[in-house]
Short mmCIF file of C-alpha atoms in Angstrom, two decimals:
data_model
loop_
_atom_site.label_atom_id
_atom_site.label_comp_id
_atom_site.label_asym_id
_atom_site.label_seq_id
_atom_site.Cartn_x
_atom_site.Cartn_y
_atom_site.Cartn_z
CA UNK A 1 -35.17 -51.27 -76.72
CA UNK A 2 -37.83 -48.77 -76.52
CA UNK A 3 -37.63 -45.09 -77.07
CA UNK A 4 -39.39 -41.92 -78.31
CA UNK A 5 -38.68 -41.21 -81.83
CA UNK A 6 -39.28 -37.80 -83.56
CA UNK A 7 -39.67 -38.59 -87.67
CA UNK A 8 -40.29 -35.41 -88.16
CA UNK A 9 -40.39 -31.71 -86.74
CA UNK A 10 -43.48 -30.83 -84.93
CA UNK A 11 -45.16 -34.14 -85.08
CA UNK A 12 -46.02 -36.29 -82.23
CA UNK A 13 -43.35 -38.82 -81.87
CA UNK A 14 -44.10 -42.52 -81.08
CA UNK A 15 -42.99 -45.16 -78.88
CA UNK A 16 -40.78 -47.30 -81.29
CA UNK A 17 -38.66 -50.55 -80.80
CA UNK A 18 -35.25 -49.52 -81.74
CA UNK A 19 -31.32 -50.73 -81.51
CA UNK A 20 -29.99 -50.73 -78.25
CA UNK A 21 -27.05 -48.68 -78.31
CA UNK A 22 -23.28 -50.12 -78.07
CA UNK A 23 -20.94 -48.69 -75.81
CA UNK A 24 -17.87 -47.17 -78.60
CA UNK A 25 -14.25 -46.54 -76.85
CA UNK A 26 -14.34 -44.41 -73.90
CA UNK A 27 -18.04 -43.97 -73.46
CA UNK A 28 -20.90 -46.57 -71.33
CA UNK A 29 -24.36 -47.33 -71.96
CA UNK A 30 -26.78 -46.94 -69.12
CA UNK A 31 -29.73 -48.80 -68.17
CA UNK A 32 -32.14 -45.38 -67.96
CA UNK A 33 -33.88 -45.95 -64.39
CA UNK A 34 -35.45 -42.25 -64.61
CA UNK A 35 -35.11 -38.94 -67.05
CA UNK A 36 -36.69 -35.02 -67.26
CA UNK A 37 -38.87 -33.77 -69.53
CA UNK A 38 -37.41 -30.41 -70.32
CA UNK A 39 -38.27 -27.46 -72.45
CA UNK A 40 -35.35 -27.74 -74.51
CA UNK A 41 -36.65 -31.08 -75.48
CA UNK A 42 -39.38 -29.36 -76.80
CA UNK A 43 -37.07 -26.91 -78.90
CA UNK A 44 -35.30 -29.87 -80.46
CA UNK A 45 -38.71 -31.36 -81.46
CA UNK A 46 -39.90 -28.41 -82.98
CA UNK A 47 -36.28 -27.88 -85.16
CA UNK A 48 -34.62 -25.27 -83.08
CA UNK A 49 -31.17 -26.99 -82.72
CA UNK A 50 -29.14 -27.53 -85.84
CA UNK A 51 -27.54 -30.35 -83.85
CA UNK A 52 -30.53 -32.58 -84.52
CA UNK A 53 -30.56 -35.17 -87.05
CA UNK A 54 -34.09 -37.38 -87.97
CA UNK A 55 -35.08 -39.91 -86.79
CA UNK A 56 -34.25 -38.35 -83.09
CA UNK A 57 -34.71 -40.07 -79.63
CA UNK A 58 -34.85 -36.42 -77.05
CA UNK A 59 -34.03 -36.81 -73.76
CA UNK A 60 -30.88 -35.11 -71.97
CA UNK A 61 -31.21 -35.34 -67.90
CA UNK A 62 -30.90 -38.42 -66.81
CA UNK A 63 -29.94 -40.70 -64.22
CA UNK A 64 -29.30 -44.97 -64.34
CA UNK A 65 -26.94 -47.56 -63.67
CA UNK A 66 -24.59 -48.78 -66.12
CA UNK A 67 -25.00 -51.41 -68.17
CA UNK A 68 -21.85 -52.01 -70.34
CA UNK A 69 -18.53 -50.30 -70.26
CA UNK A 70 -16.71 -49.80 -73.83
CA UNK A 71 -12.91 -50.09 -73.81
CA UNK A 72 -10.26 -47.48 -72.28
CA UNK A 73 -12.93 -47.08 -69.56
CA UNK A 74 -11.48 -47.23 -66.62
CA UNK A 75 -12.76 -46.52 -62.74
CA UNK A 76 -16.15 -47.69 -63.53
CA UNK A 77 -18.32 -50.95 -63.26
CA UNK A 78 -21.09 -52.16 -64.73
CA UNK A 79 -23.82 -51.80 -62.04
CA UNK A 80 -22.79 -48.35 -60.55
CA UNK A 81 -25.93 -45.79 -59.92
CA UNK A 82 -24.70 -42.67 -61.77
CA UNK A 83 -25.73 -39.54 -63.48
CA UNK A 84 -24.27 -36.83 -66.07
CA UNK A 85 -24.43 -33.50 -67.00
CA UNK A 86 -26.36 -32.87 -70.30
CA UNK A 87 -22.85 -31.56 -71.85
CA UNK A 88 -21.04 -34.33 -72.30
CA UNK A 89 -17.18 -32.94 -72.49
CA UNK A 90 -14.07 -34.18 -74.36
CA UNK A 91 -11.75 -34.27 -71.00
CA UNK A 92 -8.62 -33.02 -73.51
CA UNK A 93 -9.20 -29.50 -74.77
CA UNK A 94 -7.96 -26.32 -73.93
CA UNK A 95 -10.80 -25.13 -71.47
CA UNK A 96 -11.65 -29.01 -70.40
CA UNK A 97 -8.33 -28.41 -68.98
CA UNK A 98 -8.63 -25.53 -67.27
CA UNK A 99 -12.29 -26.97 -65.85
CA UNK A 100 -14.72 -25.59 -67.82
CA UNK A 101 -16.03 -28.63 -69.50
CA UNK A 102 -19.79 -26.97 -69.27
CA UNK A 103 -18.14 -24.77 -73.12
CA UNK A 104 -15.96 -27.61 -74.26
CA UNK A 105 -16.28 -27.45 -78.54
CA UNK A 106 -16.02 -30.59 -78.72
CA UNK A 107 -19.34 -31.59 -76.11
CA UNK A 108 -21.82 -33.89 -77.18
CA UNK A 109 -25.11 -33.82 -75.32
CA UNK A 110 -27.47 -36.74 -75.65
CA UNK A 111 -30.93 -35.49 -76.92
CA UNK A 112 -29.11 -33.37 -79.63
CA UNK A 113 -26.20 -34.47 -80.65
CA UNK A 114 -27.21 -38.15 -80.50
CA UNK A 115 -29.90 -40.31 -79.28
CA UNK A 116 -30.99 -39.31 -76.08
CA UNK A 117 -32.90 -40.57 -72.53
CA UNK A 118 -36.25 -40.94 -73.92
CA UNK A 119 -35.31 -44.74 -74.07
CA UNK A 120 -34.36 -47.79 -71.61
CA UNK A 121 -31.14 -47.32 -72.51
CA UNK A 122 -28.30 -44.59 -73.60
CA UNK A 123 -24.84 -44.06 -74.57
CA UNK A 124 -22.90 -41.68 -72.97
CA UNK A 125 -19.28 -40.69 -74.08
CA UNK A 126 -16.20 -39.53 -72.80
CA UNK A 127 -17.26 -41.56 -70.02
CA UNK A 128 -14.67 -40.93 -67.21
CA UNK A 129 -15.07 -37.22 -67.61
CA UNK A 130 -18.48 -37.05 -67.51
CA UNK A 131 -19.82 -39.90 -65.06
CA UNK A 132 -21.06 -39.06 -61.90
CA UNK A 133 -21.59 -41.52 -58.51
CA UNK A 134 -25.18 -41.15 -56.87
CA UNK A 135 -24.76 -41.41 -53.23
CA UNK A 136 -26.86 -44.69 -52.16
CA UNK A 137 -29.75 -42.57 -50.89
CA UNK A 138 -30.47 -40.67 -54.03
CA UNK A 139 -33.11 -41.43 -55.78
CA UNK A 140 -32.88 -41.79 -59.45
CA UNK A 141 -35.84 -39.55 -60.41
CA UNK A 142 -34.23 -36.90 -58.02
CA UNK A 143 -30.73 -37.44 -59.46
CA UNK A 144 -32.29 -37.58 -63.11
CA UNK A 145 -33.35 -33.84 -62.15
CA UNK A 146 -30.41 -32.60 -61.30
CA UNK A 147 -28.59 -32.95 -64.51
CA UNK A 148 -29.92 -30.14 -66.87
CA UNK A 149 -32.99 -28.02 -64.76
CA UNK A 150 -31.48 -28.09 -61.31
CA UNK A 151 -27.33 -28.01 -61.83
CA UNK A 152 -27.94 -25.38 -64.51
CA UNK A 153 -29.55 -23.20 -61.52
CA UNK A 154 -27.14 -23.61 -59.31
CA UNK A 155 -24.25 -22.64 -61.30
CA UNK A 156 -26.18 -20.14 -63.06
CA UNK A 157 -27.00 -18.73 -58.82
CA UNK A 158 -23.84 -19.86 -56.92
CA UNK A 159 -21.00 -20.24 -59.13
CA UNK A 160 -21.94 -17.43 -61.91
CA UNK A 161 -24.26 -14.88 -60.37
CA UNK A 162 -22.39 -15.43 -56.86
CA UNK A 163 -25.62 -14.46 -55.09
CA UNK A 164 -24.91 -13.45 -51.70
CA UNK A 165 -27.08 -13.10 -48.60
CA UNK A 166 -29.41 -10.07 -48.46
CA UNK A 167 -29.60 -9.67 -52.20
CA UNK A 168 -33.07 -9.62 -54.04
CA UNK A 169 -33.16 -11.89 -56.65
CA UNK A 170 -36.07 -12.09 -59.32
CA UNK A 171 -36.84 -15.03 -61.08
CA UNK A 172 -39.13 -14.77 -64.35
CA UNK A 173 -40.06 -17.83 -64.96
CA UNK A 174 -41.23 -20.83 -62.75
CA UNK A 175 -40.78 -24.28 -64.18
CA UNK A 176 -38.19 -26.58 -63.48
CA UNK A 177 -35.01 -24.46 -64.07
CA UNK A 178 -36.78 -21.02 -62.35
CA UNK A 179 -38.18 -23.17 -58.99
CA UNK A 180 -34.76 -24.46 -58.93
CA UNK A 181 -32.95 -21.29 -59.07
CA UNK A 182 -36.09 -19.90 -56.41
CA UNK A 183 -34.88 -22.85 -54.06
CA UNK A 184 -31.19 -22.77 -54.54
CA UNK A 185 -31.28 -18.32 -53.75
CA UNK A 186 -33.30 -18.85 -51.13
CA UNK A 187 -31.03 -21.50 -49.59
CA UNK A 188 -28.22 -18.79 -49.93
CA UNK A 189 -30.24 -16.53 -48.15
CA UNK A 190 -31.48 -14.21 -50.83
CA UNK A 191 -34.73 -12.57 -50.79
CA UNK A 192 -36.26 -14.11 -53.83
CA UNK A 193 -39.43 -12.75 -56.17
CA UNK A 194 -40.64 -14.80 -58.48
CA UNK A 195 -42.50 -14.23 -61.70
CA UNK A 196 -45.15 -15.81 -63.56
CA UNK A 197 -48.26 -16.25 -65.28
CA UNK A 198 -49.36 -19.27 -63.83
CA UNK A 199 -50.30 -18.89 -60.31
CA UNK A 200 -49.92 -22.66 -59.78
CA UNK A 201 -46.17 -21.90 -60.70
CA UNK A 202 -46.44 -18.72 -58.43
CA UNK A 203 -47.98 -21.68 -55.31
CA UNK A 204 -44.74 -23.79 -55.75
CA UNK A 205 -42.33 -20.99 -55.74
CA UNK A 206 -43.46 -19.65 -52.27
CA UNK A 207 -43.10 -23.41 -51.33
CA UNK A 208 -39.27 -23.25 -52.29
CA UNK A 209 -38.75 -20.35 -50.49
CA UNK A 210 -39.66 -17.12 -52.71
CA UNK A 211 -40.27 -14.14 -50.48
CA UNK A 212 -42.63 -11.92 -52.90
CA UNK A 213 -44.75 -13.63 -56.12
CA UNK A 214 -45.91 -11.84 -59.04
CA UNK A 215 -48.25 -12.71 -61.64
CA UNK A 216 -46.77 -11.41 -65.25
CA UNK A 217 -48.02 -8.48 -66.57
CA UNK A 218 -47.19 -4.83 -67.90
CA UNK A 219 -46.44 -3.46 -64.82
CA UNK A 220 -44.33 -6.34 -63.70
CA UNK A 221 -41.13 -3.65 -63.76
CA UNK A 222 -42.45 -1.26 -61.71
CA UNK A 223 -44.07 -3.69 -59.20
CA UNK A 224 -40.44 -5.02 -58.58
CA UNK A 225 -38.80 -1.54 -58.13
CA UNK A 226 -41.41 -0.93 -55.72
CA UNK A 227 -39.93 -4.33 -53.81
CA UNK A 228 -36.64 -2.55 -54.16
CA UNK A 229 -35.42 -3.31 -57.19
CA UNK A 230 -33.42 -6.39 -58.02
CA UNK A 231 -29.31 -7.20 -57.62
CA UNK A 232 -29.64 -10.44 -59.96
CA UNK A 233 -32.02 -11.18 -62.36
CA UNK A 234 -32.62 -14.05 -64.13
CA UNK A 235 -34.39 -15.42 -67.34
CA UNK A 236 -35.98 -19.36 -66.67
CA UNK A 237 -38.03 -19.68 -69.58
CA UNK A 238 -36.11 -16.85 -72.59
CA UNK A 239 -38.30 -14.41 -74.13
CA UNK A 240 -37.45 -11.44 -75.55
CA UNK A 241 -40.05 -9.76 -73.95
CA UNK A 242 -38.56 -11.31 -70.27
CA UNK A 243 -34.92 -10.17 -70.84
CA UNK A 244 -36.15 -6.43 -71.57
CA UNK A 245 -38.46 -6.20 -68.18
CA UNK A 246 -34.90 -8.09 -66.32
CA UNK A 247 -32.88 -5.62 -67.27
CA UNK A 248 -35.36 -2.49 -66.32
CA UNK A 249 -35.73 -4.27 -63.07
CA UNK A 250 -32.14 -4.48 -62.30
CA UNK A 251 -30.49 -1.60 -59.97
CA UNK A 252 -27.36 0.22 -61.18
CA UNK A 253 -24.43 -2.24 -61.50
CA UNK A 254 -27.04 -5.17 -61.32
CA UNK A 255 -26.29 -8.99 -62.75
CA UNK A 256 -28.37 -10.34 -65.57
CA UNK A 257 -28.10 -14.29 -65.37
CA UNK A 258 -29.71 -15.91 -69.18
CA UNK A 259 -30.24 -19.36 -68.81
CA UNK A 260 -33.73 -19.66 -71.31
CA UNK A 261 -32.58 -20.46 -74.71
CA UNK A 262 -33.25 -17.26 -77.24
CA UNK A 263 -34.29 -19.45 -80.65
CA UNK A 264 -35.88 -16.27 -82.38
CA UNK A 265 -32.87 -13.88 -81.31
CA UNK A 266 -32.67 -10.42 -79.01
CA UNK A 267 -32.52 -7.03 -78.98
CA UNK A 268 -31.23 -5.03 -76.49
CA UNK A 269 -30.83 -1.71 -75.30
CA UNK A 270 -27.20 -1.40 -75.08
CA UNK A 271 -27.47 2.34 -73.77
CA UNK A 272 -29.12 0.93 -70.49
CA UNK A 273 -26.25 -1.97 -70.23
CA UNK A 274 -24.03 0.74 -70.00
CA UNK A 275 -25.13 3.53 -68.95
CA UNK A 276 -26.27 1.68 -65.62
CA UNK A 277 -23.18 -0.81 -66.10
CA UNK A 278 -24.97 -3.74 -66.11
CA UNK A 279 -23.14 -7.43 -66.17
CA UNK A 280 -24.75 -10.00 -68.87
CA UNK A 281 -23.94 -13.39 -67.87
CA UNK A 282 -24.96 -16.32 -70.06
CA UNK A 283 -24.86 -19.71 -67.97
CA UNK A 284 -24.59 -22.93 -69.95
CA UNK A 285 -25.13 -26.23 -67.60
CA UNK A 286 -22.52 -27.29 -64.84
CA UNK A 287 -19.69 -29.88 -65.76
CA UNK A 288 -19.31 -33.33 -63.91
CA UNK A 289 -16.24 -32.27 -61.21
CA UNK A 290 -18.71 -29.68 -59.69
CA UNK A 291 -21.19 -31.85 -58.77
CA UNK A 292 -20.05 -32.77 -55.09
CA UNK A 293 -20.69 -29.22 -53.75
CA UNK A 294 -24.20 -29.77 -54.90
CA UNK A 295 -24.62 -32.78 -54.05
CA UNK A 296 -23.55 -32.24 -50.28
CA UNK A 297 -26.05 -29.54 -50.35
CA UNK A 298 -28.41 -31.81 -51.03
CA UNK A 299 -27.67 -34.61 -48.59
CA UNK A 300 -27.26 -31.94 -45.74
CA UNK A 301 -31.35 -30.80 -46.93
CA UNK A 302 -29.75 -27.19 -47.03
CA UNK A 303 -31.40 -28.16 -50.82
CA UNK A 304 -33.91 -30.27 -51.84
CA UNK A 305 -34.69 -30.93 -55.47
CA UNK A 306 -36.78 -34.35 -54.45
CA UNK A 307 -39.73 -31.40 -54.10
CA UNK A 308 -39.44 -30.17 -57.28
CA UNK A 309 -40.81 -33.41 -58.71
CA UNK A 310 -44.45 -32.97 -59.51
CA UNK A 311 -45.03 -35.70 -61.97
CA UNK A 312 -44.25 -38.85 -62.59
CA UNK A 313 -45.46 -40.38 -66.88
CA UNK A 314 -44.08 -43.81 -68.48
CA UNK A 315 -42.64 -43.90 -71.72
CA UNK A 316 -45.56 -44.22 -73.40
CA UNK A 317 -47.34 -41.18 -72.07
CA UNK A 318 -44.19 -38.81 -73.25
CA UNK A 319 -45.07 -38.09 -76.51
CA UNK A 320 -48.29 -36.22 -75.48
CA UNK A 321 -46.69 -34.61 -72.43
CA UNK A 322 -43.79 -33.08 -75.25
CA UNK A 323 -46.46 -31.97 -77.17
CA UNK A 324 -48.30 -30.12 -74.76
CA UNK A 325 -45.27 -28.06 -73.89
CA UNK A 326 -46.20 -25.72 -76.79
CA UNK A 327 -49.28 -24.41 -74.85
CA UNK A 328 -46.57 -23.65 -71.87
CA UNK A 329 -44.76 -25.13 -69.27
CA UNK A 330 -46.43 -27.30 -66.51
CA UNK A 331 -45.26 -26.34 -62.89
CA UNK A 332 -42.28 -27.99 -61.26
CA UNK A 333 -40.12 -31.31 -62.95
CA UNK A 334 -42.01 -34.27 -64.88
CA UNK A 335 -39.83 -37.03 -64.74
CA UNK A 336 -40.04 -39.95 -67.11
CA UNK A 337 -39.68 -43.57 -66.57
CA UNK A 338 -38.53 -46.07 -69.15
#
């Protein structure tokens, strides 16, 4: 098959012809129809995850039909349009069993812990856990979305923040996981501000619903307490830098929502988290069983994450678009397909 393989840190990857993978006990391979592009993909090429071993194939959202079905499987057929979360959980630990498969220890996510999307074809294990049915009129590069950017946001919103009605919620940071989160608050009628420093970015997210744009800068704080201060924050893109102006933005007894990995670490003015008794929530994906809510959601057109999608590249043209993540991140969800 072909796939994007990283040989080493920081390089530009190639297009390679490489095994196909075989599906091992309990786990399929899928025929990738469609997969993001997403910064963490762009993390794990430049060595940030200690997961990664090279040669690497990236690629963790993703949607397909499967192709072959290893043994134990059972419930599934080859042939079946599905999709997965990008945490890939055991089914048999402690807090698998009490539903929180998005912090199972014993996950593997495709793209990190193994080869990953960026391919025609890709293992995943644990397989009955972790599979989930598209309904018929769900596009693969929509559903392909959904499985890292746009579930993370609405657990992050719904589930973890429990944003209500009436609340203002400020976004820093507009690609794929902030115009989610802008379009999933909205939906739940929250007055949503968006920041960022790309006004194309800034375009989109008063598309998806944000009330008030700002374009970054040093007096981003004040600008929102002069909107009224925010309820929930939340950090898209995770900067240091972002996470100090979230929580001087916050009012008293205000939610902090991280979903932007942190790769160079944090500081943090504890005095502030509790003198103002601030809640720090750290949101990590969205397992397999929580899906249907969503995906209701999305067949009602309450949400619509087809409009996120502002680019479509082949395989070959990935390498390139990975690269050019380290000059920043391009406005709404490039989808890739194999």
């Amino acid at each position: 098959m072909r796939a994007v393989v990283v040989e080493e840190y920081g390089v530009l990857p190639v297009v390679q012809e490489v095994p196909r993978p075989e599906p091992a006990d309990g786990s399929v391979v899928l025929k990738v129809e469609a997969t993001g592009l997403c910064r963490s993909d762009w993390h794990g090429w430049m060595g940030h995850d200690s997961d990664i071993v090279l040669p690497h194939v990236p690629g963790h959202e993703l949607a397909g039909t499967i192709a072959a079905i290893g043994a134990g499987v059972q419930g599934w057929q080859v042939g079946e349009r599905v999709t997965t979360p990008f945490i890939c959980a055991c089914g048999a630990c402690e807090q698998c069993r009490d539903g929180n498969q998005q912090v199972c220890p014993n996950q593997l996510q495709p793209g990190f812990n193994y080869w990953g999307s960026f391919a025609e074809y890709v293992a995943v294990p644990y397989a009955e856990v972790n599979l989930v049915r598209l309904p018929d009129d769900l596009g693969f590069a929509t559903a392909a979305g959904l499985g890292c950017r746009f579930a993370t946001s609405f657990r992050a919103i719904h589930q973890v923040g429990k944003v209500v009605a009436g609340e203002n919620v400020v976004i820093f940071g507009c690609g794929g996981v902030g115009l989610s989160a802008v379009m999933i608050a909205a939906a739940l009628g929250a007055r949503v501000i968006a920041v960022d420093t790309n006004p194309d970015a800034l375009k989109l997210a008063r598309e998806y619903g944000a009330s008030d744009t700002l374009q970054a800068s040093s007096t981003t704080v004040e600008e929102i307490q002069d909107l009224g201060g925010a309820h929930v924050t939340m950090d898209a893109l995770g900067s240091n830098d972002i996470v100090q102006q979230a929580l001087l933005a916050l009012k008293p007894r205000g939610r902090h929502l991280q979903v932007g990995l942190l790769p160079s670490g944090l500081q943090l003015d504890v005095g502030r988290l509790i003198g103002q008794e601030l809640q720090w929530f750290g949101s990590h994906g969205m397992p397999a069983h929580a899906y249907p809510e969503m995906l209701n959601l999305v067949a009602t057109g309450n949400l619509k994450p087809a409009d996120l999608i502002t680019r479509t590249i082949t395989l070959e043209q990935t390498p390139a678009a990975l690269a050019a993540l380290s000059n920043g991140t391009p406005a709404g969800v490039t989808i890739i397909k194999p």
